[in-house]
Amino acid sequence: MAEAGKKTRQFRAEVRKVLHILTNSLYTNREIFLRELISNASDALDKLRFRVNRGESPREPDLPLEIRISIDKDAKILTIADTGLGMTAGELAENLGTIAKSGSEEFLAGLAAESRSGKEKSDGKDGEAAAADAANIIGRFGVGFYSVFMVADRVEVTSRPAFEKDAQAHVWISDGLGSYSVEPFDAEEPKRGTVVKAHLKDDAVEFLEKFRVESAIRKHSAFVPFPVFVDGERVNTQPALWREPKSSVTKEQYDDFYKALSYDAKAPLDVQHIAVDAPVQFNALLYIPDSGQDFFGADRDFWGLDLYARRVLIQHRNKELIPEYLAFLKGVVDTEDLPLNISRETLQENVLLRKINQVIVKQTLSHLEKMAKDDAEKYKRFWQLHGKIFKLGYHDFPNRERVSALLRFNSSTLPDAEALTSLDEYMARAPEGQKTFWYVAAPNREAARLNPHMELFRKKGIEVLYLFEPVDEFVMEGLGKYKEWDFKAAENAADDALTSFADKEKPEKEAAAPLSEEDNTSFDKLLARMKEILGDKVTEVRVSHRLADSPAVLVSPDGGMSSSMEKLLKVMQKDDSLPVKVLEVNRDHPLLRNMLRMFKADGQDRILAEMTRSLFDASLLLDGYLKDPQALAARTNELLAEAAAWYTEVRKI
């Protein structure tokens, strides 16, 4: 160093206060200083490449464009060097001695002015390359450099400008507190570009460990467009695939990138490579994993896309880029015009993100529509893995029709529990005149098939959608309609809802003989007696027009919410009370015919009362509400004992 040319200057008092805020309060993560210094180095390299593409010749033209980081544990010095544009003594003082003086901002402003005045004459391939280099420049605010003082108590910045003949290097030195100096630097290095030496504080020696530096680079700066070396070993070996033309990227590259991004050992099910210029400019790689996640449990918060600004990571798992029903997507989004705050760690506004969100939703729905049309097996695999979260798309009102068309269900017509149908396929199979999607909620296919509410639908040959997930009924309620068809629970079918459809199945047994007028009157009295026995446990006991094989069923009064929906809401509200419903009985069932005979013989028969209570308990059990199975078991055992005693007496056994 040459002391003769040394100039020491003081930071103004207010600047010292701002610097204190920048280094102590602006950034929440200390490793960010590496991101900022690497971004500055990348900017310097981009600026040099831009000018070279315009035809200018730098000093040492054979020097590679690269960033080198070295660690000196003994001296506690971390060095970041680039072979980029470099700075003169005046630029060192101007850019590093003034808070928020951004060389990149000034560089881009100059380009804009040059373009407006018509001075920029480069065209063709060189012009395109120059424009691309200019677009890559990261810095805007000119404060990122000062983040180094979070970890350093002394910083030396040595720089030699690339486009000045016989230019001497100068060094800027400061402790980040009261003053800085700029003086000539007599050594041969750097031949071109800038070298930042950070003398680390005692509480920052973690950044003297190679693995710590490498992990920070891989997290924040893995995709800067120039090689980054740490002690001679390149760290950023993975290219920014989303910036590459789709035609040049192989499936193996897509798969390898996904595995590195997600730490998933399996290759993805599918990938979207998006490059959009309007209404917002961004590039993205979005993957559909070939494994499911528990978004309603342990993985509740582990979703979102990694947000980049010009290849530099801004936010991990950003949840504003996609709606929750696309939470299964993994990948990256990179945009040129992200409105960042001064530290880049938070976003000033989310208008741009909303626009990106809208584009991603439309592109993903189109992608899934194409998959469903062209590769049904792959779409089935997607649905089995991610259908549970995708169903939440019923909230997306602008895209509700498209989401509805992509929903899949099991149904009474399909051969097994693995088969799926779309709503459009259901409509195509429906008999003429049907305008309702009928559904029944159950824990599995067998439970749905045996549901008493299914009996009339089975008799009429009307397909019913099976809902196996708790969220499914919310989906039906939320959708309301699809192509003018309504969604309705099978148990809420009105008495005359299916009368217009002819029976499709042959009766499995001979129909019971109709009751005489006298027996009809007696049956009405039996219903009144059953209501008296059950008291306020039911609102009414009445004849059912929906049952074919079962003796009784509970239904919501006046077609209210379904049993499963009511049960789910009770769980959410921590309400364990039993619902009060209507008990419907099958007048043609042998059990009810025998109960009628018993009633006609003795309306106060004790066994008749026990049978009524057991019938009610069995209906509660089918509805999933039975709270006292012990009482049901005791009553059943008592009735079995009575039946056995009667049988032995009659048979004289």
XYZ file of C-alpha atoms in Angstrom:
653
model
C 0.000 0.000 0.000
C 1.153 3.553 -0.688
C 0.529 5.826 2.307
C 1.168 8.935 0.171
C -2.087 8.544 -1.684
C -4.157 7.548 1.321
C -7.312 9.560 1.997
C -9.250 9.046 5.212
C -12.822 10.282 5.391
C -15.424 10.287 8.114
C -18.929 8.914 7.766
C -21.338 11.706 8.640
C -23.088 11.265 12.017
C -26.454 10.471 10.428
C -24.777 8.030 8.040
C -23.176 6.245 10.996
C -26.663 5.827 12.510
C -28.027 4.426 9.261
C -25.048 2.075 8.967
C -25.674 0.860 12.510
C -29.287 0.065 11.578
C -28.226 -1.667 8.363
C -25.726 -3.950 10.063
C -27.705 -4.694 13.222
C -31.423 -4.551 12.396
C -32.039 -4.791 8.656
C -31.154 -8.450 8.171
C -32.527 -11.294 10.261
C -30.040 -13.949 9.124
C -26.297 -13.325 9.330
C -25.426 -15.628 6.433
C -27.219 -13.176 4.136
C -23.953 -11.204 3.866
C -22.590 -13.962 1.603
C -25.622 -13.690 -0.676
C -25.130 -9.921 -0.913
C -21.389 -10.061 -1.631
C -21.840 -12.814 -4.227
C -24.680 -10.853 -5.833
C -22.432 -7.780 -6.036
C -19.675 -9.877 -7.615
C -22.170 -11.360 -10.093
C -23.341 -7.850 -10.986
C -19.758 -6.759 -11.652
C -19.229 -9.740 -13.955
C -22.510 -9.082 -15.765
C -21.577 -5.443 -16.329
C -18.228 -6.453 -17.773
C -19.811 -9.055 -20.055
C -22.354 -6.488 -21.200
C -19.671 -4.066 -22.263
C -17.648 -6.821 -23.942
C -20.744 -7.794 -25.938
C -20.960 -4.177 -27.061
C -17.457 -4.464 -28.506
C -15.280 -3.029 -25.740
C -12.028 -4.743 -24.758
C -11.175 -5.149 -21.057
C -7.723 -5.534 -19.562
C -6.625 -9.136 -19.128
C -9.240 -10.379 -21.622
C -8.331 -14.027 -21.039
C -9.283 -13.956 -17.359
C -12.291 -16.244 -16.769
C -15.520 -14.678 -15.476
C -15.760 -16.220 -12.019
C -16.114 -15.678 -8.283
C -13.560 -17.165 -5.890
C -13.941 -17.424 -2.131
C -11.020 -18.330 0.109
C -10.756 -18.953 3.838
C -7.795 -18.103 6.082
C -8.578 -19.599 9.485
C -5.377 -18.372 11.135
C -5.930 -14.753 10.158
C -9.729 -15.100 10.473
C -10.208 -13.610 6.992
C -12.900 -14.541 4.454
C -12.124 -13.333 0.925
C -14.563 -12.931 -1.983
C -12.939 -12.072 -5.313
C -14.383 -11.499 -8.783
C -12.898 -10.769 -12.200
C -15.590 -8.275 -13.133
C -15.864 -4.594 -13.899
C -13.867 -3.278 -10.946
C -13.883 0.282 -9.557
C -11.646 3.326 -9.609
C -10.625 5.185 -6.429
C -13.439 7.654 -7.023
C -15.993 4.903 -7.539
C -14.843 3.136 -4.387
C -15.399 6.315 -2.387
C -18.678 7.099 -4.108
C -20.208 3.613 -4.030
C -18.923 2.369 -0.672
C -18.659 5.680 1.170
C -22.265 6.654 0.518
C -25.145 4.658 1.955
C -27.668 3.466 -0.648
C -25.468 4.430 -3.576
C -26.118 1.627 -6.033
C -23.709 1.157 -8.902
C -26.124 -1.280 -10.520
C -29.005 1.156 -10.222
C -26.870 3.869 -11.831
C -25.689 1.473 -14.533
C -29.247 0.506 -15.484
C -30.414 4.110 -15.347
C -27.636 4.979 -17.789
C -28.746 2.205 -20.118
C -32.316 3.463 -19.988
C -31.242 7.001 -20.804
C -28.999 5.755 -23.599
C -31.869 3.756 -25.049
C -34.241 6.742 -24.915
C -31.751 9.007 -26.656
C -31.173 6.467 -29.413
C -27.451 6.120 -28.706
C -27.641 2.337 -28.350
C -26.867 0.983 -31.813
C -26.013 -2.627 -31.104
C -28.362 -5.120 -32.666
C -28.550 -8.709 -33.743
C -26.915 -11.378 -31.653
C -24.587 -9.048 -29.747
C -27.437 -6.701 -28.929
C -29.567 -9.548 -27.606
C -26.717 -10.855 -25.473
C -26.069 -7.393 -24.071
C -29.731 -6.967 -23.175
C -29.753 -10.358 -21.475
C -26.672 -9.463 -19.428
C -28.229 -6.186 -18.361
C -31.378 -8.004 -17.265
C -29.318 -10.253 -14.984
C -27.992 -7.416 -12.828
C -29.228 -8.004 -9.314
C -28.364 -4.981 -7.175
C -30.779 -2.089 -6.820
C -30.506 -0.401 -3.432
C -26.763 -0.258 -2.775
C -26.991 -1.373 0.850
C -26.309 -5.101 0.576
C -22.547 -4.612 0.850
C -22.870 -3.221 4.366
C -24.342 -6.504 5.610
C -20.729 -7.706 5.804
C -20.318 -5.640 8.966
C -22.704 -8.036 10.719
C -19.827 -10.525 10.768
C -16.695 -8.371 10.225
C -15.036 -5.663 12.319
C -12.788 -4.612 9.436
C -13.330 -4.823 5.679
C -10.851 -4.212 2.863
C -12.150 -3.791 -0.692
C -9.414 -3.829 -3.316
C -10.435 -3.077 -6.885
C -8.890 -2.509 -10.308
C -11.127 -1.152 -13.118
C -11.390 -3.360 -16.201
C -11.630 -0.726 -18.908
C -8.883 1.742 -17.963
C -5.404 1.259 -19.391
C -2.618 1.144 -16.833
C -5.242 1.552 -14.113
C -3.884 1.267 -10.598
C -5.696 -0.738 -7.971
C -7.048 1.036 -4.891
C -8.218 -0.289 -1.552
C -11.167 0.907 0.534
C -10.830 0.152 4.249
C -13.343 0.635 7.058
C -14.435 -0.715 10.403
C -18.051 0.213 9.618
C -18.222 2.607 12.539
C -16.607 6.018 12.138
C -14.473 6.330 9.046
C -13.171 4.784 5.838
C -10.053 5.296 3.775
C -9.178 4.934 0.110
C -5.550 4.507 -0.926
C -3.512 3.129 -3.832
C -2.672 -0.562 -3.787
C 0.702 -1.476 -5.301
C 0.405 -5.273 -5.598
C -0.188 -6.941 -8.959
C -3.406 -8.601 -7.787
C -6.166 -8.198 -8.606
C -5.363 -7.988 -12.290
C -8.989 -6.992 -12.821
C -12.114 -6.804 -10.716
C -12.680 -6.611 -6.966
C -11.479 -8.458 -3.863
C -13.392 -8.142 -0.568
C -11.515 -9.198 2.567
C -13.683 -9.556 5.659
C -11.832 -9.756 8.979
C -14.357 -11.784 10.916
C -15.489 -11.055 14.453
C -14.945 -13.663 17.155
C -18.659 -14.543 17.151
C -18.652 -15.126 13.368
C -15.864 -17.695 13.041
C -18.455 -20.247 11.854
C -17.947 -18.667 8.422
C -14.340 -19.848 8.474
C -15.663 -23.381 8.048
C -15.843 -24.432 4.405
C -19.033 -26.461 4.832
C -20.791 -23.459 6.424
C -19.883 -21.162 3.558
C -20.863 -23.772 0.979
C -24.248 -24.414 2.605
C -25.069 -20.692 2.583
C -24.104 -20.447 -1.090
C -26.169 -23.490 -2.037
C -29.146 -22.069 -0.191
C -29.105 -18.493 -1.495
C -26.792 -18.239 -4.519
C -26.707 -21.685 -6.130
C -27.884 -20.355 -9.486
C -25.877 -17.172 -10.060
C -24.756 -17.273 -13.716
C -21.026 -17.485 -12.981
C -18.888 -20.188 -11.343
C -18.460 -19.780 -7.589
C -15.441 -21.517 -6.046
C -14.704 -22.059 -2.357
C -11.029 -22.847 -1.739
C -10.704 -23.981 -5.339
C -13.779 -26.211 -5.452
C -16.836 -25.154 -7.447
C -20.038 -24.976 -5.411
C -22.790 -23.931 -7.829
C -22.700 -26.878 -10.206
C -26.473 -27.081 -10.785
C -27.623 -24.873 -13.702
C -30.739 -22.724 -13.439
C -32.819 -25.066 -15.624
C -35.840 -22.764 -15.590
C -33.790 -20.255 -17.595
C -32.934 -22.808 -20.270
C -35.042 -23.433 -23.397
C -37.407 -26.367 -22.846
C -36.119 -28.107 -25.955
C -32.587 -28.264 -24.539
C -33.470 -29.837 -21.158
C -33.588 -33.623 -20.862
C -35.832 -35.684 -18.598
C -32.767 -36.756 -16.619
C -31.881 -33.098 -15.978
C -35.434 -32.341 -14.846
C -35.392 -35.378 -12.533
C -31.961 -34.579 -11.080
C -32.952 -30.982 -10.411
C -36.125 -32.115 -8.655
C -34.250 -34.566 -6.435
C -31.715 -31.893 -5.478
C -34.493 -29.392 -4.784
C -36.841 -31.636 -2.810
C -34.505 -34.272 -1.308
C -36.953 -36.834 -2.723
C -35.306 -40.082 -3.832
C -38.087 -40.734 -6.364
C -38.341 -39.017 -9.718
C -41.325 -36.658 -10.045
C -44.619 -37.757 -11.557
C -44.615 -34.803 -13.941
C -43.051 -31.391 -14.553
C -44.119 -28.021 -15.947
C -41.515 -25.710 -17.462
C -43.061 -22.254 -17.668
C -41.722 -19.144 -19.388
C -44.161 -16.223 -19.395
C -43.728 -12.699 -20.774
C -47.233 -11.292 -20.243
C -49.145 -10.207 -18.217
C -46.108 -10.702 -15.964
C -42.600 -11.909 -16.774
C -41.280 -14.954 -14.941
C -39.792 -18.409 -15.396
C -40.714 -21.438 -13.344
C -40.126 -25.148 -12.893
C -43.072 -26.827 -11.175
C -43.052 -30.490 -10.223
C -45.822 -32.917 -9.262
C -44.202 -35.371 -6.813
C -44.745 -39.109 -7.186
C -45.385 -39.396 -3.448
C -48.116 -37.970 -1.250
C -47.907 -35.523 1.650
C -50.074 -35.118 4.732
C -51.177 -31.509 4.234
C -53.824 -31.944 6.896
C -51.291 -33.124 9.473
C -47.520 -33.070 9.882
C -46.863 -31.381 6.518
C -49.419 -28.617 7.088
C -46.895 -25.776 6.730
C -44.339 -27.466 4.502
C -45.501 -26.218 1.137
C -44.923 -23.287 -1.197
C -42.534 -22.481 -4.038
C -39.012 -21.109 -3.787
C -39.030 -17.505 -4.992
C -35.975 -16.164 -6.834
C -35.129 -12.713 -8.155
C -32.687 -13.034 -11.049
C -31.398 -16.420 -9.830
C -30.949 -15.288 -6.214
C -33.166 -16.928 -3.588
C -35.479 -14.418 -1.916
C -37.907 -16.626 -0.029
C -38.137 -20.343 0.678
C -41.618 -21.908 0.478
C -43.464 -18.766 -0.569
C -47.192 -19.487 -0.105
C -48.469 -16.519 -2.107
C -47.351 -17.994 -5.416
C -49.904 -20.830 -5.387
C -53.283 -21.446 -3.737
C -53.516 -24.080 -1.027
C -55.180 -26.623 -3.310
C -51.998 -26.694 -5.438
C -49.807 -27.163 -2.350
C -48.581 -30.480 -3.772
C -46.485 -28.538 -6.314
C -42.773 -28.207 -5.647
C -40.420 -25.979 -7.587
C -39.018 -22.531 -8.216
C -40.281 -19.232 -9.610
C -37.816 -16.618 -10.875
C -38.905 -13.120 -11.857
C -37.085 -10.023 -13.059
C -39.220 -7.323 -11.469
C -39.888 -8.451 -7.936
C -40.742 -5.475 -5.670
C -38.400 -6.146 -2.740
C -37.751 -4.144 0.355
C -34.291 -2.772 1.030
C -32.997 -5.989 2.589
C -34.600 -8.311 -0.018
C -35.868 -10.470 2.829
C -39.508 -9.413 2.652
C -41.763 -8.184 -0.126
C -43.035 -4.626 -0.236
C -46.236 -5.567 -2.031
C -47.819 -8.656 -3.476
C -49.536 -7.391 -6.648
C -46.900 -9.058 -8.799
C -47.157 -12.285 -6.807
C -50.930 -12.321 -7.279
C -50.442 -12.040 -11.027
C -47.888 -14.852 -10.997
C -50.284 -16.892 -8.864
C -53.082 -16.455 -11.407
C -50.845 -17.521 -14.288
C -49.550 -20.589 -12.411
C -53.114 -21.662 -11.559
C -54.257 -21.401 -15.179
C -51.161 -23.161 -16.509
C -51.428 -25.967 -13.928
C -55.129 -26.555 -14.579
C -54.406 -26.717 -18.314
C -51.575 -29.149 -17.624
C -53.840 -31.400 -15.526
C -56.629 -31.227 -18.117
C -54.196 -32.403 -20.791
C -52.928 -35.188 -18.514
C -56.488 -36.349 -17.760
C -57.292 -36.431 -21.482
C -54.065 -37.948 -22.828
C -52.864 -40.190 -19.993
C -55.694 -41.439 -17.784
C -53.424 -43.771 -15.789
C -51.020 -40.977 -14.900
C -53.922 -38.739 -13.903
C -55.344 -41.534 -11.760
C -51.965 -41.761 -10.033
C -51.985 -37.979 -9.528
C -55.473 -38.152 -8.021
C -54.597 -40.981 -5.642
C -51.582 -39.007 -4.400
C -52.846 -35.435 -4.405
C -56.624 -35.494 -4.926
C -57.294 -34.928 -1.235
C -55.672 -31.466 -1.271
C -56.737 -30.629 -4.847
C -60.403 -30.913 -3.806
C -59.968 -27.677 -1.853
C -60.079 -25.952 -5.231
C -63.843 -25.645 -4.759
C -62.937 -22.373 -2.987
C -61.491 -20.975 -6.245
C -64.626 -19.376 -7.643
C -63.118 -18.037 -10.927
C -61.818 -21.540 -11.776
C -64.563 -23.597 -10.111
C -65.881 -25.096 -13.354
C -62.401 -26.266 -14.400
C -61.630 -27.644 -10.941
C -64.979 -29.480 -10.890
C -64.232 -31.176 -14.199
C -60.938 -32.470 -12.757
C -62.503 -33.998 -9.624
C -62.676 -37.782 -9.409
C -64.899 -40.098 -7.301
C -65.646 -43.720 -6.729
C -69.307 -44.629 -7.354
C -71.913 -47.367 -7.125
C -71.576 -48.135 -10.854
C -67.822 -48.726 -10.819
C -66.424 -52.248 -10.363
C -64.202 -51.649 -7.316
C -62.928 -49.070 -4.842
C -59.916 -48.163 -7.011
C -61.937 -47.126 -10.061
C -62.684 -43.423 -10.583
C -65.242 -41.392 -12.470
C -65.446 -37.739 -13.430
C -68.603 -35.682 -13.111
C -68.892 -35.533 -16.905
C -68.730 -39.328 -17.130
C -71.410 -39.594 -14.424
C -73.651 -37.254 -16.446
C -73.145 -39.297 -19.607
C -74.337 -42.471 -17.844
C -77.335 -40.877 -16.118
C -80.855 -41.638 -17.388
C -82.703 -38.995 -19.326
C -84.259 -36.383 -17.091
C -81.769 -36.689 -14.218
C -80.267 -33.324 -13.226
C -78.784 -34.200 -9.833
C -75.471 -35.653 -8.707
C -76.445 -38.010 -5.899
C -73.850 -38.886 -3.291
C -73.447 -40.799 -0.055
C -70.665 -40.334 2.501
C -69.093 -43.429 4.094
C -65.709 -44.560 5.434
C -65.314 -47.152 2.660
C -67.046 -48.688 -0.358
C -68.678 -51.563 1.519
C -70.155 -49.206 4.126
C -71.494 -47.005 1.320
C -73.029 -49.984 -0.475
C -74.792 -51.166 2.685
C -76.103 -47.731 3.590
C -79.934 -47.997 3.879
C -80.304 -44.762 1.908
C -78.808 -46.544 -1.101
C -81.612 -49.108 -1.374
C -84.041 -47.149 -3.514
C -81.199 -45.866 -5.753
C -80.032 -49.416 -6.260
C -83.565 -50.520 -7.073
C -83.940 -47.699 -9.596
C -80.450 -48.197 -11.021
C -79.404 -44.606 -10.230
C -75.644 -44.096 -9.840
C -74.483 -42.627 -6.547
C -71.080 -41.043 -5.929
C -69.215 -42.418 -2.925
C -67.480 -39.869 -0.691
C -64.758 -41.406 1.462
C -63.007 -38.268 2.788
C -64.420 -35.852 5.404
C -63.689 -32.898 3.109
C -65.829 -34.332 0.290
C -69.184 -33.098 1.567
C -67.775 -29.611 2.061
C -66.689 -29.813 -1.579
C -70.225 -30.737 -2.678
C -71.758 -27.979 -0.586
C -69.184 -25.480 -1.855
C -69.584 -26.347 -5.523
C -73.366 -26.075 -5.419
C -73.736 -26.799 -9.139
C -71.794 -28.129 -12.083
C -73.160 -27.456 -15.561
C -76.592 -26.722 -14.053
C -76.678 -30.031 -12.182
C -77.193 -29.934 -8.411
C -75.335 -31.932 -5.772
C -77.534 -33.695 -3.245
C -77.057 -36.303 -0.509
C -78.916 -39.563 -1.183
C -80.434 -39.510 2.310
C -82.054 -36.161 1.532
C -83.865 -37.420 -1.542
C -87.518 -36.410 -1.333
C -90.148 -39.155 -1.420
C -90.963 -38.470 -5.052
C -87.417 -37.650 -6.228
C -86.875 -40.960 -8.010
C -90.438 -41.981 -8.849
C -90.037 -41.014 -12.505
C -87.252 -43.568 -12.985
C -88.255 -47.164 -13.687
C -86.830 -49.949 -11.539
C -83.659 -51.319 -13.191
C -83.056 -54.336 -10.972
C -85.249 -57.426 -10.679
C -86.719 -57.858 -7.202
C -84.624 -60.312 -5.219
C -87.649 -61.528 -3.260
C -91.389 -61.559 -3.549
C -92.977 -58.276 -2.512
C -94.984 -58.258 0.721
C -98.738 -58.326 0.359
C -100.347 -54.900 0.725
C -101.955 -54.131 4.069
C -105.688 -54.085 4.405
C -107.439 -50.841 5.252
C -107.821 -52.062 8.842
C -104.137 -52.962 9.062
C -103.205 -49.572 7.598
C -105.113 -47.920 10.429
C -103.442 -50.206 12.959
C -100.023 -49.476 11.454
C -100.550 -45.735 11.939
C -101.349 -46.468 15.590
C -98.203 -48.621 15.834
C -96.136 -45.662 14.600
C -97.734 -43.457 17.262
C -96.922 -46.077 19.908
C -93.306 -46.266 18.730
C -93.037 -42.472 18.981
C -94.440 -42.692 22.518
C -91.839 -45.323 23.440
C -88.917 -43.323 21.988
C -90.154 -39.985 23.324
C -87.949 -36.974 22.520
C -85.228 -39.146 20.994
C -86.972 -38.688 17.637
C -89.078 -35.922 16.125
C -91.368 -38.364 14.324
C -91.854 -42.006 13.360
C -93.185 -42.425 9.835
C -93.410 -44.803 6.893
C -90.382 -44.732 4.587
C -90.555 -44.641 0.812
C -86.792 -44.992 0.376
C -86.182 -48.410 2.000
C -86.285 -51.728 0.180
C -84.391 -54.193 2.409
C -83.708 -52.500 5.758
C -86.346 -52.251 8.485
C -85.621 -48.648 9.531
C -83.420 -45.616 9.015
C -82.879 -42.203 10.602
C -83.253 -39.145 8.385
C -82.793 -35.440 8.982
C -86.058 -33.539 9.340
C -87.083 -31.542 6.281
C -84.026 -32.616 4.250
C -81.415 -30.975 6.457
C -77.682 -31.646 6.291
C -76.516 -35.227 5.851
C -75.631 -37.432 8.808
C -71.915 -37.453 8.009
C -71.784 -33.671 7.630
C -73.702 -33.197 10.873
C -71.375 -35.623 12.644
C -68.285 -33.814 11.347
C -69.567 -30.444 12.503
C -70.364 -31.871 15.933
C -66.796 -33.133 16.227
C -65.450 -29.714 15.233
C -67.700 -28.050 17.810
C -66.893 -30.714 20.454
C -70.602 -31.477 20.747
C -71.259 -35.095 21.768
C -75.049 -34.850 22.008
C -77.197 -37.192 19.905
C -79.073 -35.621 16.999
C -82.851 -35.733 17.097
C -84.092 -37.084 13.777
C -87.029 -38.772 12.080
C -87.219 -42.567 12.331
C -88.493 -43.981 9.068
C -89.643 -47.614 8.996
C -90.139 -50.045 6.133
C -93.809 -51.067 6.301
C -93.144 -54.111 4.073
C -90.254 -55.508 6.114
C -91.023 -58.807 7.982
C -89.870 -57.289 11.268
C -92.376 -54.419 11.039
C -95.162 -56.814 9.962
C -94.478 -58.946 13.071
C -94.369 -55.835 15.248
C -97.798 -54.903 13.811
C -99.199 -58.312 14.853
C -97.747 -57.892 18.347
C -99.231 -54.389 18.605
C -102.666 -55.595 17.519
C -102.490 -58.310 20.177
C -101.198 -56.032 22.953
C -100.164 -52.411 22.364
C -98.384 -52.322 25.737
C -96.349 -55.482 25.155
C -92.964 -55.172 26.885
C -91.169 -57.037 24.066
C -92.674 -54.610 21.526
C -91.150 -51.712 23.457
C -87.753 -53.428 23.625
C -87.867 -54.157 19.884
C -88.673 -50.495 19.156
C -85.708 -49.320 21.234
C -83.423 -51.885 19.591
C -84.592 -50.793 16.139
C -83.777 -47.194 17.059
C -80.354 -48.164 18.445
C -79.547 -50.161 15.317
C -80.429 -47.118 13.201
C -78.184 -44.959 15.397
C -75.415 -47.495 14.924
C -75.752 -47.319 11.131
C -75.678 -43.534 11.400
C -72.477 -43.680 13.434
C -73.998 -42.124 16.537
C -74.530 -44.975 19.000
C -73.064 -43.852 22.340
C -74.127 -46.829 24.467
C -73.345 -50.088 22.636
C -73.500 -51.975 25.966
C -77.212 -51.178 26.306
C -77.843 -52.348 22.743
C -75.957 -55.578 23.393
C -77.862 -56.231 26.657
C -81.212 -55.543 24.978
C -80.323 -57.787 22.040
C -79.309 -60.606 24.379
C -82.584 -60.257 26.283
C -84.597 -60.402 23.065
C -82.649 -63.454 21.920
C -83.395 -65.148 25.235
C -87.107 -64.335 24.882
C -87.102 -65.640 21.301
C -85.367 -68.861 22.367
C -87.829 -69.397 25.227
C -90.776 -68.853 22.914
C -89.340 -71.214 20.312
C -88.747 -74.028 22.818
C -92.258 -73.629 24.212
C -93.886 -73.687 20.790
C -91.806 -76.650 19.658
C -92.164 -78.391 23.005
C -88.417 -78.916 23.102
